[in-house]
Amino acid sequence: MTDLDAFITGLPKAELHLHIEGSLEPEMMFALARRNGVTIPYASVDEVRAAYAFGNLQDFLDIYYAGADVLRTRQDFHDLAAAYFDRAAADGVVHAEIMFDPQTHTDRGIPFAEVIEGLLSACAEAEEKHGLTSLLILSFLRHLSEAAAFATLAQAEPWLNRIAAVGLDSSEMGHPPEKFARVFAAAAAKGLRLVAHAGEEGPPAYVYEALDLLKVDRIDHGNRALEDEVLVARLAREGMTLTVCPLSNLKLCVIDAIEDHPIDQMLALGLKATVNSDDPAYFGGYVADNYRAVATARGLDRDALATLARNSFTGSFLPAEAVAAHLAKLDDWLAAQ
Ligand code: ADE
Ligand code: ZN
């Protein structure tokens, strides 16, 4: 391990943008297919990996939703999340805010309870095993209707004290944030925090809508905000956290090459950027791989990497005392390097 590798892995960090369904590794896909008697359209793990060449977000989503079909039982959701937590802990993640897409499962007849109880038991186990804390973000699928999002929020009612936030993901183009303004307002009225994917493929106008109509606390991705100077100035002024996902951006052709990633430009513009893995099983790396990719390609120094880690705590939904404790530990760790 190089000095940079060791620094990145050891750096205490939070992960704020992770779809738990996107952490389904091909090996687990096969194991769950066997366990549940589900047929999958691949002959081998290598064949699955070979299928992971995407021209855009929709190419990926088609494969991601198909892969999620092997997830059937509470135990499956537990095992999926437990495997993610083991990997995250090995990458220096001490806190994770995890998105899950209930509609991907309830629309296949899997009860909401099976999904969330499996995830929650893995969250509890990760805290005991690794000291890794976590929060859940219920994400609405934006290609589905507003009514379907409201129905999902209603299904979540018994677990609202175990859910930190709602989010908005899936196909961005043609599904502007505005479509979900009322359900986001209803979620906020229930005390939930708000995040939304915006500006991944969609235009800066979608980022404005996420801010003004959804009233989000964080923007997931936000890359295309860079096309609008006024928007950049506003995001910087408001200290809005952007959960940026470099390897995802590369695999989904948001950028042409990792050397073109704007992470350092974002920091230089005063944007509160963080680095995250999005769908690590599909995009070729967990959070430390994402830090490593941009550190190498963009020449980020230790101060920049520490800023990204600091932003991950200040951008989290942890209470202020917990954020302060994480920042103090981060400073102690940095001082010891
Ligand atoms: N669902 C899972 N990953 C996603 C992404 N990167 N963008 C939109 N929806 C997603
Ligand atoms: Zn995402």
CSV table of C-alpha atoms and ligand atoms in Angstrom, one decimal:
chain,number,residue,atom,x,y,z
A,1,MET,CA,0.0,0.0,0.0
A,2,THR,CA,1.4,3.4,-0.9
A,3,ASP,CA,1.4,6.3,1.6
A,4,LEU,CA,-1.5,7.9,-0.3
A,5,ASP,CA,-3.5,4.6,-0.2
A,6,ALA,CA,-2.9,4.3,3.5
A,7,PHE,CA,-3.8,8.0,4.1
A,8,ILE,CA,-7.1,7.7,2.1
A,9,THR,CA,-8.1,4.4,3.7
A,10,GLY,CA,-7.3,5.6,7.2
A,11,LEU,CA,-8.9,9.0,6.8
A,12,PRO,CA,-12.1,8.9,9.0
A,13,LYS,CA,-15.0,9.7,6.7
A,14,ALA,CA,-18.8,9.5,6.2
A,15,GLU,CA,-20.5,8.2,3.1
A,16,LEU,CA,-23.5,10.2,2.2
A,17,HIS,CA,-24.5,8.9,-1.3
A,18,LEU,CA,-24.9,5.1,-1.5
A,19,HIS,CA,-27.8,3.1,-2.9
A,20,ILE,CA,-27.8,-0.1,-1.0
A,21,GLU,CA,-29.2,-2.0,-4.0
A,22,GLY,CA,-26.1,-0.7,-5.9
A,23,SER,CA,-23.8,-2.5,-3.5
A,24,LEU,CA,-25.1,-5.9,-4.8
A,25,GLU,CA,-21.9,-7.6,-6.0
A,26,PRO,CA,-22.3,-10.2,-8.8
A,27,GLU,CA,-21.1,-13.0,-6.5
A,28,MET,CA,-24.0,-12.1,-4.1
A,29,MET,CA,-26.4,-11.8,-7.0
A,30,PHE,CA,-25.6,-15.4,-7.9
A,31,ALA,CA,-25.8,-16.6,-4.3
A,32,LEU,CA,-29.2,-15.0,-3.7
A,33,ALA,CA,-30.5,-16.2,-7.1
A,34,ARG,CA,-29.6,-19.7,-6.0
A,35,ARG,CA,-31.0,-19.3,-2.5
A,36,ASN,CA,-34.3,-17.9,-3.8
A,37,GLY,CA,-34.7,-20.0,-6.9
A,38,VAL,CA,-34.6,-17.0,-9.2
A,39,THR,CA,-33.3,-17.2,-12.7
A,40,ILE,CA,-30.9,-14.5,-13.8
A,41,PRO,CA,-29.9,-13.8,-17.4
A,42,TYR,CA,-26.2,-14.4,-16.9
A,43,ALA,CA,-24.1,-17.6,-17.0
A,44,SER,CA,-21.2,-16.4,-14.8
A,45,VAL,CA,-19.9,-13.6,-12.6
A,46,ASP,CA,-17.6,-12.6,-15.4
A,47,GLU,CA,-20.6,-12.3,-17.8
A,48,VAL,CA,-22.3,-10.0,-15.3
A,49,ARG,CA,-19.3,-7.8,-15.0
A,50,ALA,CA,-19.0,-7.7,-18.7
A,51,ALA,CA,-22.5,-6.4,-18.9
A,52,TYR,CA,-21.6,-3.3,-16.8
A,53,ALA,CA,-20.7,-1.0,-19.7
A,54,PHE,CA,-23.1,1.9,-19.7
A,55,GLY,CA,-23.7,4.7,-22.2
A,56,ASN,CA,-25.8,6.7,-19.8
A,57,LEU,CA,-27.8,6.6,-16.6
A,58,GLN,CA,-30.8,4.7,-18.1
A,59,ASP,CA,-28.5,1.9,-19.5
A,60,PHE,CA,-27.3,1.4,-15.9
A,61,LEU,CA,-30.8,1.6,-14.3
A,62,ASP,CA,-32.2,-1.1,-16.6
A,63,ILE,CA,-29.5,-3.5,-15.3
A,64,TYR,CA,-29.6,-2.3,-11.7
A,65,TYR,CA,-33.4,-2.9,-11.4
A,66,ALA,CA,-33.1,-6.3,-13.1
A,67,GLY,CA,-30.3,-7.3,-10.6
A,68,ALA,CA,-32.4,-6.2,-7.6
A,69,ASP,CA,-34.9,-9.0,-8.5
A,70,VAL,CA,-32.8,-11.5,-6.6
A,71,LEU,CA,-33.5,-9.6,-3.3
A,72,ARG,CA,-36.6,-11.3,-1.8
A,73,THR,CA,-36.4,-11.7,2.0
A,74,ARG,CA,-35.5,-9.8,5.1
A,75,GLN,CA,-32.3,-12.0,5.3
A,76,ASP,CA,-31.3,-10.9,1.7
A,77,PHE,CA,-31.6,-7.2,2.6
A,78,HIS,CA,-29.7,-7.9,5.8
A,79,ASP,CA,-26.9,-9.7,4.0
A,80,LEU,CA,-26.7,-7.1,1.3
A,81,ALA,CA,-26.3,-4.2,3.8
A,82,ALA,CA,-23.9,-6.2,6.1
A,83,ALA,CA,-21.6,-6.8,3.1
A,84,TYR,CA,-21.6,-3.1,2.3
A,85,PHE,CA,-20.9,-2.2,5.9
A,86,ASP,CA,-17.9,-4.6,6.1
A,87,ARG,CA,-16.5,-3.0,2.9
A,88,ALA,CA,-17.2,0.5,4.1
A,89,ALA,CA,-15.6,-0.1,7.5
A,90,ALA,CA,-12.4,-1.3,5.7
A,91,ASP,CA,-12.4,2.0,3.8
A,92,GLY,CA,-12.4,4.1,6.9
A,93,VAL,CA,-16.1,4.9,6.8
A,94,VAL,CA,-17.4,5.6,10.4
A,95,HIS,CA,-20.8,6.8,9.4
A,96,ALA,CA,-23.0,6.0,6.4
A,97,GLU,CA,-26.3,7.5,5.2
A,98,ILE,CA,-27.8,4.8,3.0
A,99,MET,CA,-30.5,5.2,0.3
A,100,PHE,CA,-32.9,2.4,-0.4
A,101,ASP,CA,-35.5,2.3,-3.1
A,102,PRO,CA,-38.6,0.6,-1.6
A,103,GLN,CA,-40.7,0.8,-4.8
A,104,THR,CA,-38.2,-1.4,-6.6
A,105,HIS,CA,-39.2,-4.1,-4.1
A,106,THR,CA,-42.8,-3.4,-3.2
A,107,ASP,CA,-43.7,-3.2,-6.9
A,108,ARG,CA,-42.5,-6.9,-7.0
A,109,GLY,CA,-44.7,-7.9,-4.1
A,110,ILE,CA,-42.0,-7.7,-1.4
A,111,PRO,CA,-43.4,-6.2,1.8
A,112,PHE,CA,-42.0,-2.8,2.9
A,113,ALA,CA,-41.4,-4.4,6.3
A,114,GLU,CA,-39.1,-7.1,4.9
A,115,VAL,CA,-36.9,-4.5,3.2
A,116,ILE,CA,-36.5,-2.1,6.0
A,117,GLU,CA,-36.3,-4.6,8.9
A,118,GLY,CA,-33.5,-6.4,7.0
A,119,LEU,CA,-31.6,-3.2,6.5
A,120,LEU,CA,-32.2,-2.0,10.1
A,121,SER,CA,-30.8,-5.3,11.6
A,122,ALA,CA,-27.7,-4.9,9.5
A,123,CYS,CA,-27.4,-1.2,10.7
A,124,ALA,CA,-27.5,-2.4,14.3
A,125,GLU,CA,-25.0,-5.1,13.6
A,126,ALA,CA,-22.6,-2.7,11.9
A,127,GLU,CA,-22.6,-0.4,14.9
A,128,GLU,CA,-21.7,-3.4,17.2
A,129,LYS,CA,-19.2,-5.0,14.9
A,130,HIS,CA,-17.4,-1.9,13.4
A,131,GLY,CA,-18.6,1.1,15.5
A,132,LEU,CA,-20.0,2.3,12.2
A,133,THR,CA,-23.2,4.4,12.6
A,134,SER,CA,-25.8,4.7,9.9
A,135,LEU,CA,-29.0,6.4,8.9
A,136,LEU,CA,-31.6,5.4,6.2
A,137,ILE,CA,-32.8,7.6,3.3
A,138,LEU,CA,-36.0,6.4,1.7
A,139,SER,CA,-35.7,7.3,-2.0
A,140,PHE,CA,-38.7,7.8,-4.3
A,141,LEU,CA,-38.3,6.6,-7.9
A,142,ARG,CA,-38.8,9.7,-10.0
A,143,HIS,CA,-40.0,7.7,-13.2
A,144,LEU,CA,-43.0,6.7,-11.1
A,145,SER,CA,-45.9,8.9,-10.2
A,146,GLU,CA,-46.4,11.4,-7.4
A,147,ALA,CA,-49.3,9.2,-6.2
A,148,ALA,CA,-46.9,6.2,-6.0
A,149,ALA,CA,-44.5,8.3,-3.9
A,150,PHE,CA,-47.3,9.3,-1.5
A,151,ALA,CA,-48.3,5.6,-1.2
A,152,THR,CA,-44.7,4.7,-0.3
A,153,LEU,CA,-44.5,7.5,2.3
A,154,ALA,CA,-47.7,6.1,3.8
A,155,GLN,CA,-46.2,2.6,3.9
A,156,ALA,CA,-43.2,4.0,5.7
A,157,GLU,CA,-45.3,5.5,8.5
A,158,PRO,CA,-44.6,2.8,11.2
A,159,TRP,CA,-40.8,3.3,10.7
A,160,LEU,CA,-40.6,7.1,10.4
A,161,ASN,CA,-38.6,7.3,13.6
A,162,ARG,CA,-36.0,5.0,11.9
A,163,ILE,CA,-35.8,6.9,8.6
A,164,ALA,CA,-33.7,10.1,8.5
A,165,ALA,CA,-34.7,11.5,5.1
A,166,VAL,CA,-36.4,11.0,1.8
A,167,GLY,CA,-34.6,11.2,-1.5
A,168,LEU,CA,-35.3,11.2,-5.2
A,169,ASP,CA,-33.5,9.0,-7.7
A,170,SER,CA,-33.8,7.0,-10.9
A,171,SER,CA,-34.2,8.5,-14.5
A,172,GLU,CA,-33.6,12.2,-14.2
A,173,MET,CA,-34.3,13.5,-17.7
A,174,GLY,CA,-38.0,14.2,-18.1
A,175,HIS,CA,-38.7,13.8,-14.4
A,176,PRO,CA,-38.0,17.2,-12.9
A,177,PRO,CA,-38.0,17.7,-9.1
A,178,GLU,CA,-41.1,19.8,-9.4
A,179,LYS,CA,-43.2,16.6,-9.9
A,180,PHE,CA,-42.4,15.7,-6.2
A,181,ALA,CA,-42.8,19.1,-4.5
A,182,ARG,CA,-45.9,18.0,-2.6
A,183,VAL,CA,-44.7,14.7,-1.4
A,184,PHE,CA,-41.4,16.3,-0.3
A,185,ALA,CA,-43.4,18.9,1.6
A,186,ALA,CA,-45.4,16.1,3.3
A,187,ALA,CA,-42.2,14.3,4.2
A,188,ALA,CA,-40.7,17.6,5.7
A,189,ALA,CA,-43.9,18.0,7.7
A,190,LYS,CA,-43.3,14.6,9.2
A,191,GLY,CA,-39.8,15.7,10.4
A,192,LEU,CA,-37.8,14.0,7.6
A,193,ARG,CA,-34.8,15.6,6.0
A,194,LEU,CA,-34.6,16.0,2.2
A,195,VAL,CA,-32.2,15.1,-0.5
A,196,ALA,CA,-32.6,14.7,-4.3
A,197,HIS,CA,-30.5,13.7,-7.2
A,198,ALA,CA,-30.1,16.8,-9.4
A,199,GLY,CA,-27.7,17.9,-12.1
A,200,GLU,CA,-26.3,14.4,-12.7
A,201,GLU,CA,-27.7,14.3,-16.3
A,202,GLY,CA,-30.4,16.9,-15.8
A,203,PRO,CA,-29.8,20.7,-16.4
A,204,PRO,CA,-29.1,23.4,-13.9
A,205,ALA,CA,-32.8,24.2,-13.9
A,206,TYR,CA,-33.4,20.9,-12.0
A,207,VAL,CA,-30.9,21.9,-9.3
A,208,TYR,CA,-32.8,25.2,-8.9
A,209,GLU,CA,-36.1,23.2,-8.6
A,210,ALA,CA,-34.5,20.8,-6.0
A,211,LEU,CA,-33.5,23.9,-4.0
A,212,ASP,CA,-36.6,26.1,-4.4
A,213,LEU,CA,-39.4,23.6,-4.8
A,214,LEU,CA,-38.2,20.5,-2.9
A,215,LYS,CA,-36.3,22.6,-0.4
A,216,VAL,CA,-33.6,20.0,-0.1
A,217,ASP,CA,-30.9,19.8,2.6
A,218,ARG,CA,-28.4,18.2,0.1
A,219,ILE,CA,-28.0,17.8,-3.6
A,220,ASP,CA,-26.9,14.3,-4.8
A,221,HIS,CA,-24.4,14.8,-7.6
A,222,GLY,CA,-24.9,18.4,-8.8
A,223,ASN,CA,-22.3,18.2,-11.5
A,224,ARG,CA,-24.2,20.3,-14.0
A,225,ALA,CA,-24.6,23.1,-11.6
A,226,LEU,CA,-21.1,24.1,-12.8
A,227,GLU,CA,-22.7,25.3,-16.0
A,228,ASP,CA,-24.4,28.2,-14.2
A,229,GLU,CA,-22.3,30.7,-12.4
A,230,VAL,CA,-25.2,32.2,-10.4
A,231,LEU,CA,-26.2,28.8,-9.2
A,232,VAL,CA,-22.6,28.0,-8.2
A,233,ALA,CA,-22.4,31.2,-6.2
A,234,ARG,CA,-25.7,30.4,-4.5
A,235,LEU,CA,-24.7,26.8,-3.6
A,236,ALA,CA,-21.4,28.1,-2.2
A,237,ARG,CA,-23.1,30.9,-0.2
A,238,GLU,CA,-25.7,28.5,1.2
A,239,GLY,CA,-23.1,25.9,2.1
A,240,MET,CA,-25.1,23.3,0.3
A,241,THR,CA,-23.5,19.9,0.4
A,242,LEU,CA,-23.0,18.1,-2.9
A,243,THR,CA,-22.6,14.3,-2.7
A,244,VAL,CA,-20.3,13.8,-5.7
A,245,CYS,CA,-19.6,10.3,-7.0
A,246,PRO,CA,-16.5,10.3,-9.3
A,247,LEU,CA,-16.4,6.7,-10.5
A,248,SER,CA,-20.2,6.8,-11.1
A,249,ASN,CA,-19.7,10.0,-13.2
A,250,LEU,CA,-17.1,8.1,-15.2
A,251,LYS,CA,-19.1,4.9,-15.7
A,252,LEU,CA,-22.3,6.8,-16.6
A,253,CYS,CA,-20.5,9.1,-19.0
A,254,VAL,CA,-21.2,12.3,-17.1
A,255,ILE,CA,-17.5,12.9,-17.7
A,256,ASP,CA,-15.3,11.4,-20.5
A,257,ALA,CA,-12.3,10.6,-18.4
A,258,ILE,CA,-11.5,10.6,-14.7
A,259,GLU,CA,-8.8,13.3,-15.5
A,260,ASP,CA,-11.7,15.6,-16.4
A,261,HIS,CA,-13.5,15.2,-13.0
A,262,PRO,CA,-14.4,18.6,-11.6
A,263,ILE,CA,-13.9,17.7,-7.9
A,264,ASP,CA,-11.0,20.2,-7.3
A,265,GLN,CA,-12.8,22.8,-9.4
A,266,MET,CA,-15.8,22.4,-7.1
A,267,LEU,CA,-13.6,22.9,-4.0
A,268,ALA,CA,-11.9,25.9,-5.5
A,269,LEU,CA,-15.3,27.5,-6.2
A,270,GLY,CA,-16.2,27.1,-2.5
A,271,LEU,CA,-18.7,24.3,-3.0
A,272,LYS,CA,-19.1,21.9,-0.2
A,273,ALA,CA,-18.3,18.7,-2.2
A,274,THR,CA,-18.0,15.2,-0.7
A,275,VAL,CA,-16.8,12.0,-2.3
A,276,ASN,CA,-19.1,8.9,-2.4
A,277,SER,CA,-19.5,5.6,-4.2
A,278,ASP,CA,-23.2,5.7,-5.4
A,279,ASP,CA,-23.5,2.1,-6.7
A,280,PRO,CA,-20.1,0.6,-5.9
A,281,ALA,CA,-20.8,-2.9,-7.2
A,282,TYR,CA,-21.7,-1.5,-10.7
A,283,PHE,CA,-19.2,1.4,-10.9
A,284,GLY,CA,-16.0,-0.4,-9.9
A,285,GLY,CA,-15.2,0.9,-6.5
A,286,TYR,CA,-16.2,1.7,-2.9
A,287,VAL,CA,-15.6,5.0,-1.3
A,288,ALA,CA,-11.8,4.8,-0.8
A,289,ASP,CA,-11.5,3.8,-4.5
A,290,ASN,CA,-13.4,7.0,-5.4
A,291,TYR,CA,-11.1,9.2,-3.2
A,292,ARG,CA,-8.1,7.4,-4.8
A,293,ALA,CA,-9.3,7.9,-8.3
A,294,VAL,CA,-9.7,11.7,-8.0
A,295,ALA,CA,-6.6,12.1,-5.8
A,296,THR,CA,-4.5,10.5,-8.5
A,297,ALA,CA,-6.2,11.9,-11.6
A,298,ARG,CA,-6.6,15.5,-10.2
A,299,GLY,CA,-3.5,15.6,-7.9
A,300,LEU,CA,-5.5,16.2,-4.7
A,301,ASP,CA,-3.2,16.8,-1.8
A,302,ARG,CA,-3.8,15.7,1.8
A,303,ASP,CA,-5.4,19.0,2.7
A,304,ALA,CA,-8.0,18.6,-0.1
A,305,LEU,CA,-8.7,15.0,0.9
A,306,ALA,CA,-9.1,16.1,4.5
A,307,THR,CA,-11.5,18.9,3.4
A,308,LEU,CA,-13.6,16.3,1.5
A,309,ALA,CA,-13.7,14.1,4.7
A,310,ARG,CA,-14.6,17.1,6.9
A,311,ASN,CA,-17.4,18.0,4.4
A,312,SER,CA,-18.8,14.5,4.7
A,313,PHE,CA,-19.3,15.0,8.5
A,314,THR,CA,-20.6,18.6,8.3
A,315,GLY,CA,-22.9,17.6,5.4
A,316,SER,CA,-24.3,14.6,7.3
A,317,PHE,CA,-27.6,14.4,9.2
A,318,LEU,CA,-26.0,13.6,12.5
A,319,PRO,CA,-26.8,15.8,15.4
A,320,ALA,CA,-24.3,18.7,16.0
A,321,GLU,CA,-22.6,17.0,18.9
A,322,ALA,CA,-21.9,13.9,16.9
A,323,VAL,CA,-20.5,16.0,14.0
A,324,ALA,CA,-18.3,17.9,16.4
A,325,ALA,CA,-17.0,14.6,17.9
A,326,HIS,CA,-16.2,13.2,14.4
A,327,LEU,CA,-14.4,16.4,13.4
A,328,ALA,CA,-12.3,16.3,16.6
A,329,LYS,CA,-11.4,12.7,15.9
A,330,LEU,CA,-10.5,13.6,12.3
A,331,ASP,CA,-8.3,16.4,13.5
A,332,ASP,CA,-6.6,14.1,16.0
A,333,TRP,CA,-6.0,11.5,13.2
A,334,LEU,CA,-4.6,14.1,10.9
A,335,ALA,CA,-2.3,15.5,13.6
A,336,ALA,CA,-0.9,11.9,14.1
A,337,GLN,CA,0.0,11.5,10.4
B,1,ADE,N1,-30.3,5.0,-8.6
B,1,ADE,C1,-29.2,4.3,-8.3
B,1,ADE,N2,-28.1,5.0,-8.7
B,1,ADE,C2,-28.5,6.2,-9.3
B,1,ADE,C3,-27.9,7.3,-9.9
B,1,ADE,N3,-26.6,7.4,-10.0
B,1,ADE,N4,-28.7,8.2,-10.4
B,1,ADE,C4,-30.1,8.1,-10.3
B,1,ADE,N5,-30.7,7.1,-9.7
B,1,ADE,C5,-29.9,6.1,-9.2
B,2,ZN,ZN,-27.2,8.0,-6.7
